[in-house]
Coordinates of C-alpha atoms in Angstrom, one line a residue:
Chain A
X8 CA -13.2 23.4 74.2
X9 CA -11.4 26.1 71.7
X10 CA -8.1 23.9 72.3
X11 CA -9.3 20.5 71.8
X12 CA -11.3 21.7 68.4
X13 CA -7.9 23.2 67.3
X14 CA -6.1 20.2 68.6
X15 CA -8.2 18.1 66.3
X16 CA -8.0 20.6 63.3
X17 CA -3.9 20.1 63.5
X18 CA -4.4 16.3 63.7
X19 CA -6.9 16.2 60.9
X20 CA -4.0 18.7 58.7
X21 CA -1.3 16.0 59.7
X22 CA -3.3 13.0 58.6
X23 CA -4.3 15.3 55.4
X24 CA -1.1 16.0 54.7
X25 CA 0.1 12.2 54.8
X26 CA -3.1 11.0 53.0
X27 CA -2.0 13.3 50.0
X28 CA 1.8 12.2 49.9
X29 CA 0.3 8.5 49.8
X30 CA -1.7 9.7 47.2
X31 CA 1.0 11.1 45.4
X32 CA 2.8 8.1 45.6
X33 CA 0.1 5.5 44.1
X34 CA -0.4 8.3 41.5
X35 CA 3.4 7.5 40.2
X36 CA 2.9 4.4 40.6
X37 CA 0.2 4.5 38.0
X38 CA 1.6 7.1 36.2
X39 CA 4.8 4.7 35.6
X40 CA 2.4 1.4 34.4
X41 CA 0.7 3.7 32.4
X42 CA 4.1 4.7 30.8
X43 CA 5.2 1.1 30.7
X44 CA 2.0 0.2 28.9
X45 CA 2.0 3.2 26.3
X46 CA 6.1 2.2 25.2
X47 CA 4.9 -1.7 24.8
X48 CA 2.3 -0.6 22.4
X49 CA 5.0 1.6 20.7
X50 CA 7.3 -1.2 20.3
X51 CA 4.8 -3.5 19.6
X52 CA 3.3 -1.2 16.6
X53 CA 7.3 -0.9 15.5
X54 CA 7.3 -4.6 15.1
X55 CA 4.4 -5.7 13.6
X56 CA 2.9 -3.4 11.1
X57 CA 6.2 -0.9 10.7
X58 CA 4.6 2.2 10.5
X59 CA 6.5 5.5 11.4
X60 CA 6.9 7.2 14.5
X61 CA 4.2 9.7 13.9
X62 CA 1.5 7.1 13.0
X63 CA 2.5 4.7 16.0
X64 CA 2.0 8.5 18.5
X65 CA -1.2 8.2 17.0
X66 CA -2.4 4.6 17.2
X67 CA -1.3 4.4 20.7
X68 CA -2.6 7.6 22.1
X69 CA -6.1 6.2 20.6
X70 CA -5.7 3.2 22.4
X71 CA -4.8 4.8 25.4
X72 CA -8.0 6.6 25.0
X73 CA -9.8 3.5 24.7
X74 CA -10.8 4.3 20.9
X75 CA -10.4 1.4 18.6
X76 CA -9.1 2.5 15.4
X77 CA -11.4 5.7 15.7
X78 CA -10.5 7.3 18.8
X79 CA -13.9 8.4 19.4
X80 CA -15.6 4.4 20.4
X81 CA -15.3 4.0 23.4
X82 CA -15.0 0.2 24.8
X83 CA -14.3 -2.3 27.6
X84 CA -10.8 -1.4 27.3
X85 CA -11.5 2.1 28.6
X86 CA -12.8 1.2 31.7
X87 CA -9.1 -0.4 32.1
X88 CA -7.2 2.5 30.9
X89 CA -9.2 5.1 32.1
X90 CA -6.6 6.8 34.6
X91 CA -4.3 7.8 31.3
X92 CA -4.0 11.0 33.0
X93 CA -4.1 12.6 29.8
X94 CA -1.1 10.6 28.2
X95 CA -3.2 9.4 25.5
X96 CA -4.0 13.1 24.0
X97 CA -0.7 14.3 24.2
X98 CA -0.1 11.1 22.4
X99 CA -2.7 12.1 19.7
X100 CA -1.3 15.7 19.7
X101 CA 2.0 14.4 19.0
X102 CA 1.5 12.6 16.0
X103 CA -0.9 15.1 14.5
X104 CA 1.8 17.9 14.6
X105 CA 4.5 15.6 13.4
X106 CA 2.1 14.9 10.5
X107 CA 0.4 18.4 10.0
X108 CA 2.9 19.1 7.0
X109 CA 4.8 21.8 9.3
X110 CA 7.2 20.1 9.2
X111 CA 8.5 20.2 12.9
X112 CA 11.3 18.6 14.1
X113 CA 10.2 15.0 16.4
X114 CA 12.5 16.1 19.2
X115 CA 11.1 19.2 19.4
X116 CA 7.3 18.1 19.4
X117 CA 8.2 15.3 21.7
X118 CA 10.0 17.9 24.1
X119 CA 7.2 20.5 24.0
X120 CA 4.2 18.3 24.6
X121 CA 5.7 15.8 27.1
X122 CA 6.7 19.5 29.1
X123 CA 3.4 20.6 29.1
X124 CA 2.7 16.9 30.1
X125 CA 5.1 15.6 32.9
X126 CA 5.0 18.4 35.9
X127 CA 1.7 16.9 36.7
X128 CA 2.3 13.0 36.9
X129 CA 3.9 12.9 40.2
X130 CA 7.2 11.1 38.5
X131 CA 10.4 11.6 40.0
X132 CA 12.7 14.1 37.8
X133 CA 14.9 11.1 36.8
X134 CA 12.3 9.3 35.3
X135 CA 11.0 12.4 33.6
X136 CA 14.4 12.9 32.2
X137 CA 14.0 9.3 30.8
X138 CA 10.8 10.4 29.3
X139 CA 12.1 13.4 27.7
X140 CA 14.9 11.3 25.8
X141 CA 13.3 9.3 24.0
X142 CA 13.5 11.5 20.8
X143 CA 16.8 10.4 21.3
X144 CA 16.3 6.8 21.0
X145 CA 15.0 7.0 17.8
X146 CA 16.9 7.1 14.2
X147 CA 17.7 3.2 14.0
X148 CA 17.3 1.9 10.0
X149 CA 17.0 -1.7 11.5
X150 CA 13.4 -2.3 13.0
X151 CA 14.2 -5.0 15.6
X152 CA 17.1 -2.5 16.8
X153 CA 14.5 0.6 16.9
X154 CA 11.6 -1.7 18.7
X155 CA 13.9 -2.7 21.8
X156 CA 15.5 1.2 22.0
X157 CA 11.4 1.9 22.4
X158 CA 10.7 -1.7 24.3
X159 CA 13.6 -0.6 26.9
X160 CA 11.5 2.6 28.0
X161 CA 9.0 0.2 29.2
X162 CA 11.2 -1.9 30.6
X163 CA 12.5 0.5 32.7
X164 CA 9.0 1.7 33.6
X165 CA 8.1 -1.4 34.7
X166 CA 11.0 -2.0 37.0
X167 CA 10.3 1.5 38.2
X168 CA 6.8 0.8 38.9
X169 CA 7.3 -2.7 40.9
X170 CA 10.1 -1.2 42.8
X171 CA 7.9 1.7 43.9
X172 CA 5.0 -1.4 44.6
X173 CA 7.3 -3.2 46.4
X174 CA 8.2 -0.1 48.7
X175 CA 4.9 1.2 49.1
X176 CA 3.2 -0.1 51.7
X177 CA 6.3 0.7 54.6
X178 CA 6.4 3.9 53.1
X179 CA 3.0 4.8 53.4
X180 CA 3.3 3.5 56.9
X181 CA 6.2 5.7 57.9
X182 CA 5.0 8.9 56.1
X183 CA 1.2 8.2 58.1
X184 CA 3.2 7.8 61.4
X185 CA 5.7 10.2 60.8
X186 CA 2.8 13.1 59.7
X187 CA 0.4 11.9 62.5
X188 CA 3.1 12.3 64.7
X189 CA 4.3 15.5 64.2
X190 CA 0.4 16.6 64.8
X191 CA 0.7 15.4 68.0
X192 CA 3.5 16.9 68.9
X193 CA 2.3 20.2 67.6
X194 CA -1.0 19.7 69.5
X195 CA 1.2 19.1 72.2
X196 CA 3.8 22.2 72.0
X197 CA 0.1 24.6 71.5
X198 CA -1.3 23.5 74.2
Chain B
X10 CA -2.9 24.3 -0.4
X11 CA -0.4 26.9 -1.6
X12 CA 1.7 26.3 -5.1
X13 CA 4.4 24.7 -4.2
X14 CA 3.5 23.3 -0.4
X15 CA 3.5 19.8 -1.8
X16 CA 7.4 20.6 -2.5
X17 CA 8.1 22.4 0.5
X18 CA 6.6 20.0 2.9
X19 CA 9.8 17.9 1.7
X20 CA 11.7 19.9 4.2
X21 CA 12.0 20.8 7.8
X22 CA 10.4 23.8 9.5
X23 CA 14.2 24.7 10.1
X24 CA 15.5 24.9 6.4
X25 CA 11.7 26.1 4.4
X26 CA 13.5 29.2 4.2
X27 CA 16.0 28.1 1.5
X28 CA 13.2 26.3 -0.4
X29 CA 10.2 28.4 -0.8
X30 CA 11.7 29.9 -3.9
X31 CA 12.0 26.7 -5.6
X32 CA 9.3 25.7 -4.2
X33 CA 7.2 28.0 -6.6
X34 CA 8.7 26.4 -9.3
X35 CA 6.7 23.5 -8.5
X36 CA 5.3 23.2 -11.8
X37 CA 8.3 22.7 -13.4
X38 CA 10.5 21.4 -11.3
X39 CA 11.7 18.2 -12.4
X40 CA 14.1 17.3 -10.1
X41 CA 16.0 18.3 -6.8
X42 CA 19.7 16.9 -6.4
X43 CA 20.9 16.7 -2.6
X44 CA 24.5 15.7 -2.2
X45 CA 26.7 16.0 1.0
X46 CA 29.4 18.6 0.5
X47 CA 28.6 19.2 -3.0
X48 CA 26.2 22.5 -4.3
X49 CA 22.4 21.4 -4.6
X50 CA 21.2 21.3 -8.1
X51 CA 17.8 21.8 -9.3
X52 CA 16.5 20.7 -12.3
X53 CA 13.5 22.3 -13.8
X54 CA 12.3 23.0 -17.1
X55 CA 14.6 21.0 -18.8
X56 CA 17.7 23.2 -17.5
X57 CA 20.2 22.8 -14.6
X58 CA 20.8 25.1 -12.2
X59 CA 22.3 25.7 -8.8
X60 CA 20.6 27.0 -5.5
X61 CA 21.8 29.9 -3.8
X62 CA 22.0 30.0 0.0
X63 CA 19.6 32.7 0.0
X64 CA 17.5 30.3 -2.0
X65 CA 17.1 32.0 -5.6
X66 CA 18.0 29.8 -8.7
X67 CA 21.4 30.8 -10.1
X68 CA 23.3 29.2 -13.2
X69 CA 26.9 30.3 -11.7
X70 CA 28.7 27.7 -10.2
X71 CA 30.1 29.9 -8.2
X72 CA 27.5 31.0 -6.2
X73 CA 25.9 27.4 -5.3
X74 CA 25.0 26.5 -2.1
X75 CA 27.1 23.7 -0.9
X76 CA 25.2 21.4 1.9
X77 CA 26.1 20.3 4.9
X78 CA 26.0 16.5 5.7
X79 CA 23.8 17.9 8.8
X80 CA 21.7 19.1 6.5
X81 CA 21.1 16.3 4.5
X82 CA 20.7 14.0 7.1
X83 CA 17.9 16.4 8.8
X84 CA 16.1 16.4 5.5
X85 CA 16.5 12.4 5.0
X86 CA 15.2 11.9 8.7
X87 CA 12.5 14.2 8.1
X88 CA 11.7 12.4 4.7
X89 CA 11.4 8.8 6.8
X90 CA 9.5 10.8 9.1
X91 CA 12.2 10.3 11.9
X92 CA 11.1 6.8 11.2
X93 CA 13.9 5.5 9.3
X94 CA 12.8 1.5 10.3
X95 CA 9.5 1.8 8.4
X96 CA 11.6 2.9 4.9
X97 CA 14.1 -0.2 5.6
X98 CA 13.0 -2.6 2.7
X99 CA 12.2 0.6 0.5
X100 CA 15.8 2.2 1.3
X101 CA 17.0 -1.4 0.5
X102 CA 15.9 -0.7 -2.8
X103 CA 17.7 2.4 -3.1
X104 CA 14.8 4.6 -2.8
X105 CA 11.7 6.3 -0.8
X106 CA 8.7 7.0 -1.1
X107 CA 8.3 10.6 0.1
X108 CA 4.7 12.1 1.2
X109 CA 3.3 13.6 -1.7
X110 CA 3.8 11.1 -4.0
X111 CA 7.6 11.7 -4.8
X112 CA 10.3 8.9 -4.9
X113 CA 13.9 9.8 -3.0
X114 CA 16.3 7.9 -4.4
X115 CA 19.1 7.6 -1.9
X116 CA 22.3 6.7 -2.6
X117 CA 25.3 6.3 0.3
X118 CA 27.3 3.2 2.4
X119 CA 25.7 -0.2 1.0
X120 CA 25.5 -2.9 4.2
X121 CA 25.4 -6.1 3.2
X122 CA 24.4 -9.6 3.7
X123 CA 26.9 -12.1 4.0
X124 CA 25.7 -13.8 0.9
X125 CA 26.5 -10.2 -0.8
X126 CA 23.0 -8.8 -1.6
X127 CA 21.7 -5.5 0.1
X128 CA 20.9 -5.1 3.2
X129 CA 20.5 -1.4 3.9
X130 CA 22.4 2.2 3.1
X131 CA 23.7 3.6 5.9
X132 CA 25.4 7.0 5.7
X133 CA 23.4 8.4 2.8
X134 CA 25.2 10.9 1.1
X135 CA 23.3 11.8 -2.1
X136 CA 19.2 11.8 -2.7
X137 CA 17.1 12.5 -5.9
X138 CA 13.8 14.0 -5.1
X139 CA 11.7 13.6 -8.1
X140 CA 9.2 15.5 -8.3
X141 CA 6.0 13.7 -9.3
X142 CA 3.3 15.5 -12.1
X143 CA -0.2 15.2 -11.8
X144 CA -1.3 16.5 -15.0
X145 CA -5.1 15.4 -15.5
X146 CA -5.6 15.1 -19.5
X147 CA -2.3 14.3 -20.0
X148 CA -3.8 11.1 -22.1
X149 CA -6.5 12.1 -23.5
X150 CA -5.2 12.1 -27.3
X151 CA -4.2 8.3 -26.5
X152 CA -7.7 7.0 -25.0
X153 CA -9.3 6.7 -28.3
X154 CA -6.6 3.9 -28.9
X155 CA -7.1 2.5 -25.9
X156 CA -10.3 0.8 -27.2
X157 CA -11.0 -1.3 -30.0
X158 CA -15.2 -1.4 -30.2
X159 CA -15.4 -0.1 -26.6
X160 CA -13.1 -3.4 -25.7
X161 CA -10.5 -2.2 -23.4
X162 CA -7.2 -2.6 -25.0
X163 CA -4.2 -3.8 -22.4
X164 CA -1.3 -1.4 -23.1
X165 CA 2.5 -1.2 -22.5
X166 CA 4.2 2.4 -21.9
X167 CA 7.9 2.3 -23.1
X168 CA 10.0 5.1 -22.5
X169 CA 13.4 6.4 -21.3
X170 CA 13.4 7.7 -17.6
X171 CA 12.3 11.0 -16.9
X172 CA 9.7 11.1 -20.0
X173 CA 6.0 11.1 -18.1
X174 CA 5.7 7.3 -18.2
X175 CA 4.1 7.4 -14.7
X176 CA 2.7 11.0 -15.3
X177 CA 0.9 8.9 -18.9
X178 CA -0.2 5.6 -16.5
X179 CA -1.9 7.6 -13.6
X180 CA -4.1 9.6 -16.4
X181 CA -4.8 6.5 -18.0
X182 CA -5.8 4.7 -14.4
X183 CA -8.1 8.4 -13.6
X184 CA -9.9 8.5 -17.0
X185 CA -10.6 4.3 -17.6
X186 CA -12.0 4.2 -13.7
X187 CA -14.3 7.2 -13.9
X188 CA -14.7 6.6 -17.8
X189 CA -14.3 8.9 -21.6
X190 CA -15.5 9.6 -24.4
X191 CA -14.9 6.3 -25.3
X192 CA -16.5 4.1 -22.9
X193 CA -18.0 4.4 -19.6
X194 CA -15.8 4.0 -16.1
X195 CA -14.5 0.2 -15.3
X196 CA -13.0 -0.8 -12.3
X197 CA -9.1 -0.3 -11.7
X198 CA -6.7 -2.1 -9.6
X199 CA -3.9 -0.2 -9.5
X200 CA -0.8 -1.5 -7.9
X201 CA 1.4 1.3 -6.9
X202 CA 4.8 -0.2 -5.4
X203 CA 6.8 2.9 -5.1
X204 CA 3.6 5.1 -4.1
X205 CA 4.4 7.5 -6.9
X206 CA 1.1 6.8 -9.0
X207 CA -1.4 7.9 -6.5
X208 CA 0.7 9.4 -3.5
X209 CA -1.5 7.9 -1.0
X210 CA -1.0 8.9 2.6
X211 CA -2.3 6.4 5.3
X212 CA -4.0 5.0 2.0
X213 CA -5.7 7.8 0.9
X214 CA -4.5 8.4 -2.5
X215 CA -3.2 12.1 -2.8
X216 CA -4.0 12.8 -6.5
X217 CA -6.3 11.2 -8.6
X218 CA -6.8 8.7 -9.9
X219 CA -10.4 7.7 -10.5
X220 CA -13.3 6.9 -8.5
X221 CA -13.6 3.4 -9.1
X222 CA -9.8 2.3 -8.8
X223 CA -8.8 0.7 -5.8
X224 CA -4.9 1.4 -4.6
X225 CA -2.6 -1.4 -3.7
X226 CA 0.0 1.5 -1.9
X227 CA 3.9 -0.3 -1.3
X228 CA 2.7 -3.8 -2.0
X229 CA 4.8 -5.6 -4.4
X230 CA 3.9 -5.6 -7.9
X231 CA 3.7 -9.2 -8.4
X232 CA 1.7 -10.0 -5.5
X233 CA -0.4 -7.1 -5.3
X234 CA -1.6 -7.7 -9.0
X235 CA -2.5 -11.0 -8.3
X236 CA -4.4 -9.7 -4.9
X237 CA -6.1 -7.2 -6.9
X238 CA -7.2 -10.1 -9.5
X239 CA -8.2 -12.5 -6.8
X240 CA -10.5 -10.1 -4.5
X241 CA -11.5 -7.2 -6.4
X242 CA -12.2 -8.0 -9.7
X243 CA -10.6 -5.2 -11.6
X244 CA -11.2 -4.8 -15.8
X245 CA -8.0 -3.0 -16.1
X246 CA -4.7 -3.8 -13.4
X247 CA -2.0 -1.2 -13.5
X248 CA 1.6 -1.2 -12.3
X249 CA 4.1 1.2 -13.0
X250 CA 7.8 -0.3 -14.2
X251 CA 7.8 -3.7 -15.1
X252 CA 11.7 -5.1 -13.8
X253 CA 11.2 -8.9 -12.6
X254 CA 10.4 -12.2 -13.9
X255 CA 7.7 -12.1 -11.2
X256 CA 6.1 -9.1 -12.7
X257 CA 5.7 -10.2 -16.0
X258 CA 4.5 -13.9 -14.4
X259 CA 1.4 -12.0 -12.5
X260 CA 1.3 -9.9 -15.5
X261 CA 0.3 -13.1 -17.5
X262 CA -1.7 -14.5 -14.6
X263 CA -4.1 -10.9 -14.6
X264 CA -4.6 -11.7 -18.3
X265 CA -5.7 -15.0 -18.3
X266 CA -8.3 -14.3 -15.4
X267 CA -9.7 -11.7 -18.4
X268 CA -8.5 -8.2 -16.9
X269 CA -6.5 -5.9 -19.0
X270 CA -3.5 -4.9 -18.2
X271 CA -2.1 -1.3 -18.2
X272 CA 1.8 -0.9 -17.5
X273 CA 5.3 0.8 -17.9
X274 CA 8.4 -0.1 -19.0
X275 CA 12.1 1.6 -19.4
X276 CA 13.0 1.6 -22.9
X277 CA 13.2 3.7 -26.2
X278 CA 11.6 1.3 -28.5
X279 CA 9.0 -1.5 -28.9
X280 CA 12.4 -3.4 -30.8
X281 CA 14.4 -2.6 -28.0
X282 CA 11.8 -3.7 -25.5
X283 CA 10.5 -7.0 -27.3
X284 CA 14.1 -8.2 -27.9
X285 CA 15.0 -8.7 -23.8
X286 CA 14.5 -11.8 -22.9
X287 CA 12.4 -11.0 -19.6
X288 CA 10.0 -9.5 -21.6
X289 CA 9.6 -12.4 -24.4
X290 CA 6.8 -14.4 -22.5
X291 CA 4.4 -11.0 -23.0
X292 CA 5.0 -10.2 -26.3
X293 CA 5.0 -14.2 -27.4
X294 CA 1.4 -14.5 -25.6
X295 CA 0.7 -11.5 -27.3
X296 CA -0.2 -9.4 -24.0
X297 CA -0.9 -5.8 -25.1
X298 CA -2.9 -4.1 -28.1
X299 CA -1.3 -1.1 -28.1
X300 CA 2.3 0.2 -27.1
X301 CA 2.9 4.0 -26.1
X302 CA 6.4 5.1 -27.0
X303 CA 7.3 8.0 -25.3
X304 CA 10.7 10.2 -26.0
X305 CA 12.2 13.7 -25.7
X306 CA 12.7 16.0 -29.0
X307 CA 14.9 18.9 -27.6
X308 CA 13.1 20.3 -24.8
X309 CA 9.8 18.9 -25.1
X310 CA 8.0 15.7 -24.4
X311 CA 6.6 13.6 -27.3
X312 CA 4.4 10.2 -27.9
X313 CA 7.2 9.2 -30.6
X314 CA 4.6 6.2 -31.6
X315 CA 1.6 4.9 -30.9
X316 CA 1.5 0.8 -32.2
X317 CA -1.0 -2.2 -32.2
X318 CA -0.1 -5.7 -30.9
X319 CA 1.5 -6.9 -33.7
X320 CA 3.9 -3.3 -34.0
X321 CA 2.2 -1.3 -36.8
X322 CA 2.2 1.8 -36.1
X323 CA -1.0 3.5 -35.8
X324 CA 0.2 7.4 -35.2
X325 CA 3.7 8.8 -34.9
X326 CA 5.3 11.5 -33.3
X327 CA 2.6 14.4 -31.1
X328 CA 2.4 16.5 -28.8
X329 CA 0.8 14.9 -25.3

């Protein structure tokens, strides 16, 4: 009786443990349209109304919030972007420090927050490396030039995001089999 | 706020250091002189002098702080707010509009179009900060001739650059909306192009100017005064340096809708003024009741005239 509970308590780990790497993965998946969505907005803010860096952290990480001009309103459009894991306060913290009169350099603030930010999205260290730069992509005096250096971060996103899609399914397949597997052949070696 | 955080917010958190000093001087600081390889001069007081690198004020030469074209470019990109796209059509111009309510000029490598106007500077090498005044009651001895039998007179400000013109139009703007001794507050458009009159920040206006005047912040002058006519009914439209054909158009077009019309001009005299041909149309219509004509007598700053609409002058030479 003691070896089939314990058989069934490795089985249950194994399938836990694949459950949370699937997890995992959808999580970047979001994590990455999330990403794509917030550097449209940026680019789109760039292009239309022109306002600086700073105001366009702040206009986005309201929307990302779901807060329509005030931040605090919440609407429809929440529902939608609910899963901002956060993105949309760091957002809101980034433009207020960049416009807090202390004067702080962008690539700093940018660096800092998105840090404190990143660890816990699940995104694979190359694409948080493409995060992090982006205080590098800005600086352009031409604003068509400066919205597709911002529109190319969520270009990138996006590709990132429908090639993960696109692998998804097998690889949750294989990291399922693969985990409930080596349960079973654990059960198997205990007993 | 601290005296002398309006200044210092100029600068990066990296190089407030060197500026606090100067900083302090905000009250008279007039100017700040940035130039790439060349020692930082700072005006103030009506004397020159240089910065040291430790950051005191120093009249030797010798002893200036020369700054790095690093430097210069962190304080421009701070200036734009690492933003330098939004500033495009202003740096086209040759200037920008810092928070605070200070103009940059900028001056460095002109782009340009292919039919030879400006497109952008690139590589900027020099910037002016001017450092703008608020100075509340700095018109009261002209308000009683702003009015003729409580009628709101339309006025033209001439003076040389430098002189308070904008300092004179933004006290004129606070104490006609909220109202004076004189008459009670009227409404104000104010159209403030280069965002030096009332230093707005996300349209808030940083210094005031009057509880009933409603700011028309980076909008061009011509348009914006006509905006202001068409949809908020102003008694009095103000606009800081008159330069354009289009101005003085909208200028015209404000005054026959019945507003009055508060503005500045470069110049030394109402001759001077009067005899350009861009400005014929305002004087031949008879625009303005009273001209201000401002000037410098050694180190001080002077009304050198005060004159009606047809140029007699009605009090000479005082003190603001």
């Amino acid at each position: 009786m003691l070896k089939l509970i314990g058989g069934c308590i490795v089985m249950a780990g194994a399938l836990g443990t694949g459950v949370c790497i699937c997890v995992d993965r959808k999580r970047r998946i979001e994590m990455l349209s999330i990403l794509q969505r917030a550097f449209f907005w940026m680019a789109g803010e760039i292009a239309y109304s022109r306002i600086s860096l700073p105001e366009v952290f702040t206009e986005t990480g309201r929307r990302l919030q779901g807060g329509f001009g005030t931040g605090e309103r919440k609407t429809l459009w929440a529902e939608e972007c609910r899963k901002d894991f956060g993105l949309g306060e760091i957002l809101l913290r980034t433009g207020q420090r960049l416009q807090d009169g202390s004067g702080q350099d962008m690539q700093r603030v940018w660096q800092e927050e998105m840090s404190r930010f990143l660890p816990h999205t699940g995104l694979l260290e190359q694409e948080k490396a493409f995060v992090l730069s982006f205080a590098e992509a800005v600086g352009f005096q031409d604003g068509a030039r400066q919205q597709e250096a911002v529109a190319e971060f969520s270009y990138r996103m996006q590709e990132r995001a429908l090639a993960a899609q696109k692998q998804r399914k097998e690889a949750d397949k294989i990291t399922m089999t693969f985990c409930m597997a080596c349960g079973l052949m654990a059960v198997i070696l205990l007993l | 706020m601290e005296a002398g955080e309006n200044v210092l917010r100029l600068f990066p958190e990296q190089l407030r250091f060197r500026w606090r000093q100067v900083a302090r001087e905000e009250a008279r600081l007039q100017e700040i002189r940035l130039r790439a390889q060349r020692p930082v001069l700072i005006y103030a007081g009506n004397s020159e002098w240089y910065l040291e690198e430790t950051g005191a004020l120093t009249k030797d030469a010798a002893r200036a702080y020369v700054l790095e074209k690093e430097e210069l470019g962190q304080i421009v990109r701070h200036i734009c707010r690492y933003s330098l796209y939004a500033y495009e059509e202003e740096l086209r111009k040759g200037y920008v509009s810092a928070d605070g309510g200070f103009r940059v000029g900028v001056a460095g490598e002109v782009i340009l179009h292919p039919d030879q106007t400006v497109k952008n500077i690139r590589c900027i090498s020099s910037i002016n900060i001017r450092i703008a005044h608020e100075r509340k009651g700095a018109a009261q001895k002209l308000i009683p001739f702003l009015y003729e039998k409580e009628r709101l007179q339309s006025c033209l400000i001439i003076s040389p650059p430098g002189c308070g013109k904008t300092t004179l139009l933004r006290d004129i703007v606070r104490q006609v909306s909220d109202g004076n001794a004189c008459a009670p507050g009227k409404t104000v458009g104010l159209v403030d192009e280069r965002c030096e009159i009332a230093g707005c920040f996300q349209g808030i206006p940083g210094k005031d100017v009057g509880m009933r005047t409603d700011v028309l912040d980076g909008c061009p002058k011509a348009e914006g005064m006509m905006m202001l006519v068409r949809s908020m009914s102003p008694a009095l439209v103000a606009a800081d340096e008159l330069g354009s054909a289009a101005d003085v158009e909208a200028l015209l077009q404000a005054v026959k809708c019945g507003c009055s019309v508060a503005a500045t001009v470069h110049g030394t005299s109402l001759e001077e003024v009067g005899g350009k041909p861009l400005f014929a149309p305002l004087f031949q219509n008879r625009i303005f009741g009273r001209f201000f004509v401002l000037g410098k007598r050694g180190r001080e700053f002077m009304v050198e005239a005060v004159q009606d609409g047809d140029g007699r002058v009605l009090r000479e030479a005082f003190l603001c």
